[in-house]
Amino acid sequence: MKQGNIGVTTENIFPVIKKFLYSDHEIFIREIVSNAVDATQKLKTLAGKGDFQGEMGELKVSVAIDKEEKTITVSDRGIGMTADEIERYINQIAFSGANDFLDKYKDDANAIIGHFGLGFYSSFMVSNRVDIITRSYQEDAKAMKWSCDGSPSYTLEEVEKADRTDIIMHIDDDSQEFLEKNKIEDLLRKYCHFLPVPVAFGKKTEWKDGKQVDTDEDNIINDTEPLWTKKPADLKDEDYKAFYRHLFPMSDEPLFWIHLNVDYPFNLTGILYFPKIKDNIEMQRNKIQLYCNQVFVTDAVDGIVPEFLMLLHGVIDSPDIPLNVSRSYLQSDANVKKISTYITKKVSDRLASIFKNDRPDFEKKWDDIKIFIHYGMLSQDDYYDKAKAYFLLKDTEGKYFTLEEYETLIKENQKNKDGQTVYLYANDVDAQYTFIDAAKEKGYSVLLMDGQLDTPLVSLLERKLENTTFTRVDADVIDRLIQKEETKRDLLEAERSDRLSSIFKSLLPRTDKSDYHVEVQALGEEQLPVMIVQSEYMRRMKEMSRIQSGMSFYGEMPDMYTLVLNSDAPLIKEVLSDSEQQTAEALKPIEAELRGLNARQAVLRQEQDKKKPEEITQEEKDDLKKCGEDIQAETKKKNEVLANYAKDNDRVHQLIDLALLQNGMLKGEALTRFVKRSVSLIK
Ligand code: ADP
Ligand code: MG
């Protein structure tokens, strides 16, 4: 028997393995099983070349648990190892710069294992002893047994017989969970699900005489020829759908898929599916599985797959992705960059070809796929140019346009006096019906932008498209959204405009969450007397604050609404003249007083303007201040008179409520009052 020390330059590799690789203990099964698969495939290759002429037997890998002995055994009938090879491949682990590396990656089990080719040694994460019993495929090879108890010393001796290779792991007391059948079966399904050699875990069971009993049939846990390894030309739609169901049993049918298959300048295969996205974007992430030669590696593919395509589902398999490095290294890797670019291009080409070959089908799917495209345009600058070809805008009537088509459509009609083309949009056809209607009346087109990412998308499009502004259709009255000429019809003089404002303002709802102000405009007789609009800017800022951090300031601002009174509308004219009559008497003394005060204030200001600041006496200053305060007090009185007029005025109440109602803002008690008032007005 030979004894020796394992050739590691670090003092002792085992504490490192146990300590640092703590969180990822379960991957030992992947490492040991994939070694068995490698050994099996090497033998097949040799046989294929005629270098091995012996009996191959059934080439499968078996995994067995012995609860009594507390062992897990992984057996294969691959190439095996000679004593010499054990010496070379198991005992002498090549460490270069080991200490540095361990320091750097001590939190990343995959990195350590991969870097050192420590795959085999990961078995010590769960074992207090590991035995290898093996016989090389070579004709005169002797059966050998290697054994190591987790210290750097091992034993190597000749034994009677070996059916090629058994790796026997004597499971540690603190890792007993791995002796559970279900646990191992779960892990095998996770990591070994698509290994290219059959992996048997015990026997299939069946119900017999009231209990589960083993059958003769192996319980094969893997699919050795997963769909992505096959030729796209040989596959039907149903095959792709079935594979999707197999991968994601709980998901809806995918919209479409892309079969990736490239071998130069890097090797990559895979299938990416466009899923039907439900409400929650986050939930859908991490559904791309990364494989390396059919060995499952991870479902965290950030850095490899472009951010916006992380919403896709599926598998990618590439031996060219450096799996065992840190994330930051990964992102700077040239191959990985190429792969990411390739995937973007493939996806984009596929979308472009569906658009080109079957536009109706593409339009049908647009509402489901737009989230990906929006996300891509927003998160990846160069994707915008690719997506331009098939990016669609949808109008409120359900018609779809490319950017170019839409621009042609509205260019003439929706240009404002400053030469800007104004894109009108709605995000709720029912709620904004009146505004949409008013726009259509003018012959304008209104887009429907009700997607999750439409708010930032609107800003992006404004940046990308020249001389273009977007505005929601309820942001102002239509003539001001697309202002065609400089001046409007004659406006009401300030006095009367103020009066109308005070009357209506006194009845507007007052809450912390919303803020109203009133504007009087001459909109033409045919337009509605009153409407409520919401400033585009503030609304957008508030919407952005919901999806972007660092904007909470806007989030906390109240919603800002403007009540627009149309001074051309007969009803408003009536309110004006009626109020003038009704309040004339009460206002007479106040207005007289105000006129006097205003005149006095003007004189005082004029006098003081002539002097240098230091020449103005305290007395004079106080005079002006007092005058201002008096004006305020009288104005307040005046507003009270007007408020008093408004208080019992059904017409004003009704006009305001109608405007609120039109925007879906009349609720609860106010709505009930409106209904009652309306009923009494009919009588
Ligand atoms: P890697 O698989 O990356 O080469 P491992 O530490 O997993 O590194 O394995 C080290 C070496 O031990 C393998 O390259 C192989 O030569 C040998 N080996 C491990 N398991 C087996 C096996 N079941 N049969 C034959 N050789 C094996
Ligand atoms: Mg290995």
Coordinates of N, CA and C in Angstrom, one line a residue, residues 396-559:
T396 N -55.9 54.8 -30.2 CA -57.0 54.4 -29.3 C -58.1 53.6 -30.0
E397 N -57.9 53.5 -31.4 CA -58.9 52.7 -32.1 C -58.3 51.3 -32.3
G398 N -57.1 51.0 -31.8 CA -56.5 49.7 -32.0 C -55.8 49.5 -33.3
K399 N -55.5 50.6 -33.9 CA -54.6 50.4 -35.2 C -53.1 50.6 -34.8
Y400 N -52.3 49.8 -35.5 CA -50.9 49.9 -35.2 C -50.1 50.6 -36.2
F401 N -49.0 51.3 -35.8 CA -48.2 52.0 -36.7 C -46.7 51.9 -36.3
T402 N -45.8 51.8 -37.3 CA -44.4 52.0 -37.0 C -44.2 53.4 -36.7
L403 N -43.0 53.8 -36.1 CA -42.7 55.2 -35.8 C -42.8 56.0 -37.1
E404 N -42.3 55.4 -38.2 CA -42.2 56.2 -39.4 C -43.6 56.4 -40.0
E405 N -44.4 55.4 -39.9 CA -45.8 55.5 -40.4 C -46.6 56.5 -39.6
Y406 N -46.4 56.5 -38.3 CA -47.1 57.4 -37.5 C -46.7 58.8 -37.7
E407 N -45.4 59.0 -37.9 CA -45.0 60.4 -38.1 C -45.6 61.0 -39.4
T408 N -45.6 60.1 -40.4 CA -46.2 60.6 -41.7 C -47.7 60.9 -41.5
L409 N -48.3 60.1 -40.7 CA -49.8 60.3 -40.5 C -50.1 61.7 -39.8
I410 N -49.3 62.1 -38.8 CA -49.7 63.2 -38.0 C -48.9 64.5 -38.3
K411 N -47.8 64.3 -39.1 CA -46.8 65.4 -39.3 C -47.5 66.7 -39.7
E412 N -48.4 66.7 -40.7 CA -49.0 67.9 -41.2 C -50.0 68.5 -40.1
N413 N -50.9 67.6 -39.7 CA -52.0 68.1 -38.9 C -51.7 68.4 -37.5
Q414 N -50.7 67.8 -36.9 CA -50.4 67.9 -35.5 C -49.2 68.7 -35.2
K415 N -48.8 69.6 -36.1 CA -47.7 70.4 -35.9 C -48.1 71.7 -35.2
N416 N -47.5 72.1 -34.1 CA -47.9 73.4 -33.5 C -47.1 74.6 -34.1
K417 N -47.4 75.8 -33.5 CA -46.9 77.0 -34.1 C -45.3 77.0 -34.0
D418 N -44.8 76.3 -33.1 CA -43.3 76.3 -32.9 C -42.6 75.2 -33.8
G419 N -43.4 74.5 -34.6 CA -42.8 73.5 -35.5 C -42.7 72.2 -34.8
Q420 N -43.2 72.0 -33.6 CA -43.1 70.7 -32.9 C -44.3 69.8 -33.4
T421 N -44.0 68.6 -33.6 CA -45.1 67.7 -33.9 C -45.5 67.1 -32.5
V422 N -46.8 67.2 -32.2 CA -47.3 66.9 -30.9 C -48.0 65.5 -31.0
Y423 N -47.4 64.5 -30.3 CA -48.0 63.2 -30.2 C -49.0 63.2 -29.0
L424 N -50.3 63.0 -29.3 CA -51.2 62.9 -28.2 C -51.4 61.5 -27.8
Y425 N -51.5 61.3 -26.5 CA -51.8 59.9 -26.0 C -52.8 59.9 -24.8
A426 N -53.4 58.8 -24.7 CA -54.3 58.5 -23.6 C -53.8 57.2 -22.9
N427 N -54.1 57.1 -21.6 CA -53.7 55.8 -21.0 C -54.9 55.1 -20.5
D428 N -56.1 55.7 -20.7 CA -57.3 55.1 -20.2 C -58.4 55.6 -21.1
V429 N -58.8 54.8 -22.0 CA -59.8 55.3 -23.1 C -61.1 55.7 -22.5
D430 N -61.5 55.0 -21.5 CA -62.8 55.4 -20.9 C -62.7 56.6 -20.0
A431 N -61.7 56.7 -19.2 CA -61.6 57.8 -18.3 C -61.3 59.1 -19.1
Q432 N -60.6 59.0 -20.2 CA -60.2 60.2 -20.9 C -61.1 60.4 -22.2
Y433 N -62.2 59.8 -22.2 CA -63.1 59.8 -23.4 C -63.3 61.2 -23.9
T434 N -63.8 62.1 -23.1 CA -64.1 63.4 -23.6 C -62.9 64.1 -24.3
F435 N -61.7 63.9 -23.7 CA -60.6 64.6 -24.2 C -60.2 63.9 -25.6
I436 N -60.3 62.6 -25.6 CA -60.0 61.9 -26.8 C -60.9 62.3 -27.9
D437 N -62.2 62.5 -27.5 CA -63.2 62.9 -28.4 C -63.0 64.3 -29.0
A438 N -62.6 65.2 -28.1 CA -62.3 66.5 -28.5 C -61.1 66.6 -29.5
A439 N -60.1 65.7 -29.3 CA -59.0 65.6 -30.2 C -59.4 65.1 -31.5
K440 N -60.2 64.1 -31.5 CA -60.6 63.5 -32.8 C -61.5 64.4 -33.6
E441 N -62.3 65.2 -32.9 CA -63.1 66.2 -33.5 C -62.2 67.1 -34.4
K442 N -61.0 67.4 -33.9 CA -60.1 68.2 -34.6 C -59.4 67.5 -35.7
G443 N -59.7 66.2 -35.8 CA -58.9 65.4 -36.8 C -57.6 64.9 -36.3
Y444 N -57.4 64.9 -35.0 CA -56.1 64.5 -34.5 C -56.2 63.0 -34.2
S445 N -55.0 62.4 -34.1 CA -54.9 60.9 -33.7 C -54.5 60.9 -32.3
V446 N -55.0 59.9 -31.5 CA -54.6 59.8 -30.1 C -54.0 58.3 -29.9
L447 N -52.9 58.3 -29.4 CA -52.2 57.0 -29.1 C -52.7 56.4 -27.8
L448 N -52.7 55.1 -27.7 CA -53.0 54.5 -26.4 C -51.7 54.0 -25.8
M449 N -51.3 54.6 -24.6 CA -50.1 54.2 -24.0 C -50.4 53.8 -22.6
D450 N -50.8 52.5 -22.4 CA -51.2 52.1 -21.1 C -50.3 51.0 -20.6
G451 N -49.1 50.8 -21.2 CA -48.2 49.8 -20.7 C -47.4 50.2 -19.4
Q452 N -46.8 49.2 -18.8 CA -46.1 49.4 -17.6 C -44.9 50.4 -17.7
L453 N -44.4 50.4 -18.9 CA -43.2 51.2 -19.1 C -43.4 52.4 -20.0
D454 N -44.6 52.7 -20.3 CA -44.9 53.8 -21.2 C -44.4 55.2 -20.7
T455 N -44.5 55.4 -19.4 CA -44.0 56.7 -18.9 C -42.6 57.0 -19.3
P456 N -41.6 56.1 -18.9 CA -40.2 56.4 -19.3 C -40.1 56.3 -20.8
L457 N -40.9 55.5 -21.5 CA -40.8 55.3 -22.9 C -41.1 56.6 -23.6
V458 N -42.1 57.3 -23.2 CA -42.5 58.6 -23.7 C -41.3 59.6 -23.7
S459 N -40.6 59.6 -22.6 CA -39.4 60.5 -22.4 C -38.4 60.1 -23.4
L460 N -38.2 58.8 -23.6 CA -37.2 58.3 -24.5 C -37.5 58.7 -25.9
L461 N -38.7 58.5 -26.3 CA -39.1 58.9 -27.7 C -39.0 60.4 -27.9
E462 N -39.3 61.1 -26.9 CA -39.1 62.6 -27.1 C -37.7 62.9 -27.3
R463 N -36.8 62.2 -26.7 CA -35.3 62.4 -26.9 C -34.9 62.0 -28.3
K464 N -35.4 60.8 -28.7 CA -35.0 60.2 -30.0 C -35.6 60.9 -31.2
L465 N -36.8 61.3 -31.1 CA -37.5 61.8 -32.3 C -37.3 63.3 -32.3
E466 N -37.0 63.9 -33.5 CA -36.7 65.3 -33.5 C -38.0 66.1 -33.5
N467 N -37.9 67.3 -32.9 CA -39.0 68.2 -32.9 C -40.3 67.5 -32.5
T468 N -40.3 66.8 -31.5 CA -41.5 66.0 -31.1 C -41.7 66.2 -29.6
T469 N -43.0 66.4 -29.3 CA -43.4 66.4 -27.9 C -44.6 65.4 -27.7
F470 N -44.6 64.8 -26.6 CA -45.7 63.9 -26.2 C -46.5 64.6 -25.2
T471 N -47.8 64.5 -25.3 CA -48.6 65.1 -24.2 C -49.9 64.3 -24.0
R472 N -50.2 64.0 -22.8 CA -51.5 63.2 -22.6 C -52.6 64.1 -22.9
V473 N -53.6 63.5 -23.4 CA -54.7 64.2 -24.1 C -55.5 65.1 -23.1
D474 N -55.4 64.7 -21.8 CA -56.1 65.5 -20.8 C -55.2 66.5 -20.1
A475 N -54.1 66.8 -20.7 CA -53.2 67.7 -20.0 C -53.6 69.2 -20.2
D476 N -54.4 69.5 -21.1 CA -54.9 70.8 -21.3 C -56.1 70.8 -22.3
V477 N -56.7 71.9 -22.5 CA -57.7 71.9 -23.6 C -57.0 71.7 -24.9
I478 N -57.7 71.1 -25.8 CA -57.0 70.6 -27.0 C -56.4 71.7 -27.8
D479 N -57.0 72.9 -27.9 CA -56.4 74.0 -28.7 C -55.1 74.5 -28.1
R480 N -54.9 74.2 -26.8 CA -53.6 74.6 -26.2 C -52.6 73.5 -26.2
L481 N -53.1 72.2 -26.4 CA -52.1 71.1 -26.5 C -51.4 71.2 -27.8
I482 N -52.2 71.5 -28.8 CA -51.5 71.8 -30.1 C -51.9 73.2 -30.5
Q483 N -51.1 74.1 -30.1 CA -51.4 75.5 -30.3 C -51.0 75.9 -31.7
K484 N -51.9 76.4 -32.5 CA -51.6 76.7 -33.9 C -51.3 78.1 -34.2
E485 N -51.9 79.0 -33.4 CA -51.6 80.4 -33.7 C -51.3 81.1 -32.4
E486 N -50.7 82.3 -32.5 CA -50.1 83.0 -31.3 C -51.2 83.5 -30.4
T487 N -52.2 84.3 -30.9 CA -53.2 84.8 -30.0 C -54.5 84.2 -30.2
K488 N -55.3 84.3 -29.2 CA -56.6 83.7 -29.2 C -57.6 84.8 -29.3
R489 N -58.9 84.4 -29.3 CA -60.0 85.4 -29.3 C -59.8 86.4 -28.1
D490 N -60.6 87.4 -28.1 CA -60.4 88.4 -27.0 C -60.7 87.8 -25.6
L491 N -59.9 88.1 -24.7 CA -60.0 87.5 -23.4 C -60.9 88.4 -22.5
L492 N -61.4 87.8 -21.5 CA -62.2 88.6 -20.5 C -61.2 89.5 -19.7
E493 N -61.7 90.7 -19.4 CA -60.9 91.6 -18.6 C -60.6 91.0 -17.2
A494 N -59.5 91.4 -16.6 CA -59.0 90.8 -15.4 C -60.1 90.7 -14.3
E495 N -60.8 91.8 -14.1 CA -61.8 91.9 -13.0 C -62.8 90.8 -13.1
R496 N -63.4 90.6 -14.3 CA -64.4 89.5 -14.4 C -63.8 88.1 -14.3
S497 N -62.7 88.0 -14.9 CA -62.0 86.7 -14.8 C -61.7 86.3 -13.4
D498 N -61.3 87.3 -12.6 CA -61.0 87.1 -11.1 C -62.3 86.6 -10.4
R499 N -63.4 87.3 -10.8 CA -64.6 87.0 -10.2 C -65.0 85.6 -10.4
L500 N -65.0 85.2 -11.7 CA -65.3 83.8 -12.0 C -64.4 82.8 -11.2
S501 N -63.1 83.1 -11.2 CA -62.2 82.2 -10.5 C -62.6 82.1 -9.0
S502 N -62.9 83.2 -8.4 CA -63.2 83.1 -7.0 C -64.5 82.3 -6.7
I503 N -65.5 82.5 -7.6 CA -66.7 81.8 -7.4 C -66.5 80.3 -7.5
F504 N -65.8 79.9 -8.5 CA -65.6 78.4 -8.7 C -64.6 77.8 -7.7
K505 N -63.5 78.6 -7.4 CA -62.5 78.1 -6.5 C -63.1 77.8 -5.1
S506 N -64.1 78.6 -4.7 CA -64.6 78.4 -3.4 C -65.3 77.1 -3.2
L507 N -65.6 76.4 -4.3 CA -66.4 75.2 -4.2 C -65.5 73.9 -4.6
L508 N -64.3 74.2 -4.9 CA -63.4 73.0 -5.3 C -63.0 72.2 -4.1
P509 N -62.9 70.9 -4.3 CA -62.5 70.0 -3.2 C -61.1 70.5 -2.7
R510 N -61.0 70.4 -1.3 CA -59.7 70.7 -0.7 C -59.2 69.5 0.0
T511 N -58.1 68.9 -0.5 CA -57.4 67.8 0.2 C -55.9 68.0 0.1
D512 N -55.2 67.2 0.9 CA -53.7 67.3 0.9 C -53.2 66.7 -0.4
K513 N -54.0 65.8 -1.0 CA -53.4 65.0 -2.1 C -53.6 65.7 -3.4
S514 N -54.5 66.7 -3.4 CA -54.7 67.3 -4.7 C -54.8 68.8 -4.5
D515 N -54.4 69.5 -5.6 CA -54.3 71.0 -5.5 C -55.0 71.5 -6.8
Y516 N -55.9 72.4 -6.7 CA -56.6 72.9 -7.9 C -56.3 74.4 -8.1
H517 N -56.2 74.8 -9.3 CA -56.4 76.2 -9.5 C -57.3 76.4 -10.7
V518 N -57.7 77.7 -10.8 CA -58.8 77.9 -11.8 C -58.2 78.8 -12.9
E519 N -58.5 78.6 -14.1 CA -58.1 79.4 -15.2 C -59.3 79.7 -16.1
V520 N -59.4 81.0 -16.5 CA -60.5 81.4 -17.4 C -59.9 81.5 -18.8
Q521 N -60.5 80.8 -19.8 CA -60.0 80.9 -21.2 C -61.2 81.1 -22.1
A522 N -60.9 81.7 -23.2 CA -61.9 81.8 -24.2 C -61.7 80.7 -25.2
L523 N -62.5 79.7 -25.1 CA -62.3 78.5 -25.9 C -63.3 78.3 -27.1
G524 N -64.2 79.3 -27.2 CA -65.2 79.2 -28.2 C -66.5 78.6 -27.7
E525 N -67.6 79.1 -28.3 CA -68.9 78.7 -27.8 C -69.2 77.3 -27.8
E526 N -68.7 76.6 -28.8 CA -69.1 75.2 -29.0 C -68.4 74.3 -28.0
Q527 N -67.4 74.8 -27.3 CA -66.6 73.9 -26.3 C -67.4 73.8 -25.0
L528 N -67.0 72.8 -24.2 CA -67.6 72.7 -22.9 C -67.3 73.9 -22.0
P529 N -68.3 74.2 -21.1 CA -68.1 75.3 -20.2 C -66.9 75.1 -19.2
V530 N -66.8 73.9 -18.7 CA -65.8 73.6 -17.6 C -65.1 72.3 -17.9
M531 N -63.8 72.3 -17.7 CA -63.2 71.0 -17.7 C -62.0 71.0 -16.8
I532 N -61.5 69.8 -16.4 CA -60.4 69.7 -15.5 C -59.2 69.0 -16.2
V533 N -58.1 69.7 -16.2 CA -56.9 69.1 -16.9 C -55.8 68.9 -15.8
Q534 N -54.9 68.1 -16.2 CA -53.8 67.8 -15.2 C -52.4 68.1 -15.9
S535 N -51.6 68.9 -15.4 CA -50.4 69.3 -16.0 C -49.5 68.1 -16.4
E536 N -49.1 68.1 -17.6 CA -48.3 67.0 -18.2 C -47.0 66.8 -17.4
Y537 N -46.4 67.9 -17.1 CA -45.1 67.8 -16.5 C -45.2 67.2 -15.1
M538 N -46.0 67.8 -14.3 CA -46.1 67.2 -12.9 C -46.6 65.8 -12.9
R539 N -47.5 65.5 -13.7 CA -48.0 64.1 -13.7 C -46.9 63.1 -14.1
R540 N -46.1 63.5 -15.1 CA -45.1 62.6 -15.6 C -44.0 62.5 -14.5
M541 N -43.7 63.6 -13.8 CA -42.7 63.5 -12.8 C -43.2 62.6 -11.7
K542 N -44.4 62.7 -11.4 CA -45.0 61.8 -10.3 C -44.9 60.4 -10.7
E543 N -45.2 60.1 -12.0 CA -45.2 58.7 -12.5 C -43.8 58.2 -12.5
M544 N -42.9 59.0 -12.9 CA -41.5 58.6 -12.9 C -41.0 58.3 -11.4
S545 N -41.5 59.1 -10.5 CA -41.0 58.9 -9.1 C -41.4 57.5 -8.6
R546 N -42.5 57.0 -9.2 CA -42.9 55.7 -8.7 C -42.0 54.6 -9.2
I547 N -41.4 54.8 -10.4 CA -40.5 53.7 -10.9 C -39.0 54.0 -10.7
Q548 N -38.7 55.2 -10.3 CA -37.3 55.5 -10.2 C -37.0 56.1 -8.8
S549 N -35.9 55.6 -8.3 CA -35.6 56.1 -6.9 C -35.0 57.5 -7.1
G550 N -34.9 58.2 -6.0 CA -34.3 59.6 -6.0 C -35.3 60.6 -6.5
M551 N -36.5 60.3 -6.7 CA -37.5 61.3 -7.1 C -38.7 61.4 -6.2
S552 N -38.5 61.0 -5.0 CA -39.6 60.9 -4.1 C -40.2 62.3 -3.8
F553 N -39.4 63.3 -4.0 CA -39.9 64.7 -3.8 C -41.2 64.9 -4.7
Y554 N -41.1 64.4 -5.9 CA -42.3 64.6 -6.8 C -43.4 63.7 -6.3
G555 N -43.0 62.5 -5.8 CA -44.1 61.6 -5.4 C -44.9 62.1 -4.3
E556 N -44.3 63.0 -3.4 CA -45.0 63.5 -2.3 C -45.8 64.8 -2.7
M557 N -45.6 65.3 -3.8 CA -46.4 66.5 -4.2 C -47.8 66.1 -4.4
P558 N -48.7 67.1 -4.2 CA -50.1 66.8 -4.5 C -50.3 66.7 -6.0
D559 N -51.4 66.1 -6.4 CA -51.7 66.1 -7.8 C -52.2 67.5 -8.2

